[in-house]
Short mmCIF file of C-alpha atoms in Angstrom, two decimals:
data_model
loop_
_atom_site.label_atom_id
_atom_site.label_comp_id
_atom_site.label_asym_id
_atom_site.label_seq_id
_atom_site.Cartn_x
_atom_site.Cartn_y
_atom_site.Cartn_z
CA MET A 10 -27.01 -13.75 -13.87
CA SER A 11 -27.82 -11.15 -16.19
CA THR A 12 -25.49 -8.58 -17.88
CA PRO A 13 -26.16 -4.98 -17.48
CA PHE A 14 -24.38 -3.70 -20.28
CA GLU A 15 -25.63 -2.59 -23.36
CA SER A 16 -22.70 -2.19 -25.52
CA LEU A 17 -19.21 -1.65 -25.07
CA ASP A 18 -19.36 2.21 -26.89
CA PHE A 19 -15.13 2.88 -26.17
CA LEU A 20 -11.51 2.50 -25.16
CA TYR A 21 -10.18 5.45 -23.07
CA VAL A 22 -6.95 5.03 -23.77
CA PRO A 23 -4.02 6.21 -21.69
CA SER A 24 -1.43 8.10 -24.12
CA ARG A 25 1.70 9.50 -23.51
CA ASP A 26 1.16 11.09 -27.30
CA VAL A 27 -2.30 11.59 -28.27
CA ALA A 28 -1.50 13.11 -31.41
CA GLY A 29 1.04 10.52 -32.36
CA ASP A 30 -1.12 8.22 -31.37
CA ALA A 31 -4.23 9.29 -33.67
CA ALA A 32 -1.78 10.13 -36.21
CA HIS A 33 -0.61 6.30 -36.48
CA PHE A 34 -3.94 4.82 -35.86
CA THR A 35 -5.02 6.91 -39.16
CA GLU A 36 -2.04 7.12 -41.06
CA VAL A 37 -0.54 3.84 -40.79
CA LEU A 38 -4.19 1.58 -39.51
CA GLY A 39 -6.63 3.36 -41.72
CA GLY A 40 -8.99 4.78 -38.76
CA THR A 41 -10.96 7.36 -39.41
CA LEU A 42 -10.32 10.48 -36.81
CA VAL A 43 -13.34 12.06 -35.56
CA PHE A 44 -12.03 14.63 -33.48
CA ALA A 45 -8.70 15.61 -31.91
CA ILE A 46 -9.63 17.76 -28.13
CA GLU A 47 -7.25 20.36 -26.06
CA GLU A 48 -9.46 21.69 -23.66
CA TRP A 49 -8.25 22.36 -19.43
CA ARG A 50 -4.52 21.58 -20.84
CA THR A 51 -6.06 17.77 -21.27
CA ARG A 52 -5.55 16.39 -25.47
CA VAL A 53 -8.54 13.42 -26.25
CA ALA A 54 -8.99 12.52 -29.50
CA MET A 55 -11.74 9.80 -30.68
CA VAL A 56 -10.18 7.44 -33.73
CA GLU A 57 -13.18 5.13 -35.10
CA MET A 58 -11.62 1.92 -36.57
CA THR A 59 -14.89 0.50 -37.52
CA ALA A 60 -18.15 1.52 -38.13
CA ARG A 61 -19.55 0.42 -35.00
CA PRO A 62 -18.16 0.59 -31.12
CA PRO A 63 -15.63 0.12 -29.62
CA HIS A 64 -14.60 3.53 -30.85
CA LEU A 65 -10.80 4.52 -29.60
CA LEU A 66 -10.25 7.39 -27.21
CA PHE A 67 -6.35 8.07 -26.85
CA THR A 68 -6.16 10.59 -23.28
CA ASP A 69 -3.53 12.15 -21.86
CA HIS A 70 -5.48 12.24 -18.79
CA VAL A 71 -5.77 8.72 -17.84
CA ASP A 72 -2.94 7.17 -15.59
CA GLY A 73 -1.80 4.01 -15.89
CA GLU A 74 -1.04 1.28 -18.62
CA ARG A 75 -4.41 -0.53 -19.27
CA PRO A 76 -7.10 1.27 -21.19
CA ILE A 77 -10.52 1.55 -19.49
CA LEU A 78 -13.51 -0.83 -21.28
CA ILE A 79 -16.65 1.54 -20.86
CA TYR A 80 -20.58 -0.01 -21.19
CA ARG A 81 -22.80 1.93 -21.91
CA VAL A 82 -25.80 0.79 -19.25
CA ALA A 83 -29.53 1.94 -19.60
CA ASP A 84 -29.98 2.91 -16.21
CA LEU A 85 -26.46 3.71 -14.16
CA GLN A 86 -27.92 3.99 -10.57
CA THR A 87 -29.64 0.32 -11.06
CA THR A 88 -26.57 -0.81 -12.72
CA LEU A 89 -24.06 0.49 -9.41
CA GLU A 90 -26.76 -1.34 -7.17
CA GLN A 91 -27.09 -4.54 -9.08
CA LEU A 92 -22.92 -4.90 -9.34
CA ALA A 93 -22.57 -3.63 -5.83
CA ALA A 94 -24.66 -6.98 -4.69
CA ASP A 95 -22.22 -8.85 -6.52
CA GLY A 96 -19.63 -8.05 -5.13
CA TRP A 97 -17.84 -5.15 -7.24
CA GLU A 98 -16.40 -1.92 -5.90
CA ARG A 99 -16.40 1.68 -6.95
CA GLU A 100 -13.27 3.02 -7.48
CA SER A 101 -14.54 6.55 -8.94
CA VAL A 102 -17.71 8.27 -9.89
CA PHE A 103 -17.64 10.87 -12.70
CA GLU A 104 -18.49 12.86 -15.73
CA ILE A 105 -18.04 12.25 -18.72
CA PRO A 106 -19.42 14.05 -22.22
CA GLN A 107 -21.49 11.77 -22.73
CA GLY A 108 -23.55 11.20 -19.40
CA PRO A 109 -22.40 10.11 -15.93
CA CYS A 110 -20.08 7.57 -15.40
CA CYS A 111 -18.45 4.62 -12.66
CA SER A 112 -15.20 2.98 -13.07
CA PHE A 113 -14.38 -0.19 -11.31
CA ARG A 114 -11.28 -2.13 -11.23
CA THR A 115 -11.43 -5.96 -11.59
CA PRO A 116 -9.26 -8.27 -9.18
CA GLY A 117 -7.04 -8.75 -11.90
CA GLY A 118 -6.64 -5.38 -12.37
CA HIS A 119 -8.58 -5.04 -15.44
CA ARG A 120 -9.87 -1.02 -15.92
CA VAL A 121 -14.10 -1.36 -16.66
CA ALA A 122 -16.53 1.70 -16.43
CA VAL A 123 -20.14 2.13 -16.92
CA TYR A 124 -21.92 4.84 -18.18
CA GLU A 125 -25.71 6.28 -18.73
CA LEU A 126 -26.51 8.20 -22.03
CA ALA A 127 -27.67 10.95 -20.83
CA ARG A 128 -26.54 13.37 -23.52
CA PRO A 129 -26.39 11.52 -26.93
CA GLN A 130 -25.62 15.05 -28.34
CA VAL A 131 -22.32 15.29 -27.47
CA ALA A 132 -21.22 12.77 -30.23
CA GLU A 133 -22.30 15.35 -33.11
CA HIS A 134 -21.23 18.10 -31.24
CA PHE A 135 -17.68 17.05 -31.06
CA LYS A 136 -17.51 15.84 -34.20
CA GLY A 137 -15.06 17.16 -36.93
CA ARG A 138 -13.37 19.54 -33.85
CA ILE A 139 -9.83 19.21 -34.62
CA ASP A 140 -7.56 21.79 -32.24
CA PHE A 141 -4.12 19.87 -32.51
#
């Protein structure tokens, strides 16, 4: 079986204190704050720990304790069909700024999502925006 995943681009990390987590990962651990956005009573901060993905997205709108591993795929619909044939069950379908996304949980409770990069310009649009 071949994997449909192109790359692990993001770790969506649930956070009770987005500003505090972003500060710790930048000031103490040496990461780079890419953006810190607050809209619709939601905070999201992206921190790059390395030049290449995965990048950390601390957010207060994701429930639970485990991060969501966000993998890029070439074609979301084809990937969803392939994963369903292999026994995966969808949890939810939604949009992230970069494009359409679908999440799953593994039998062990790990959170995984796949997305199609439909809007590559989004990364540059948010870069440098610091709301908090």
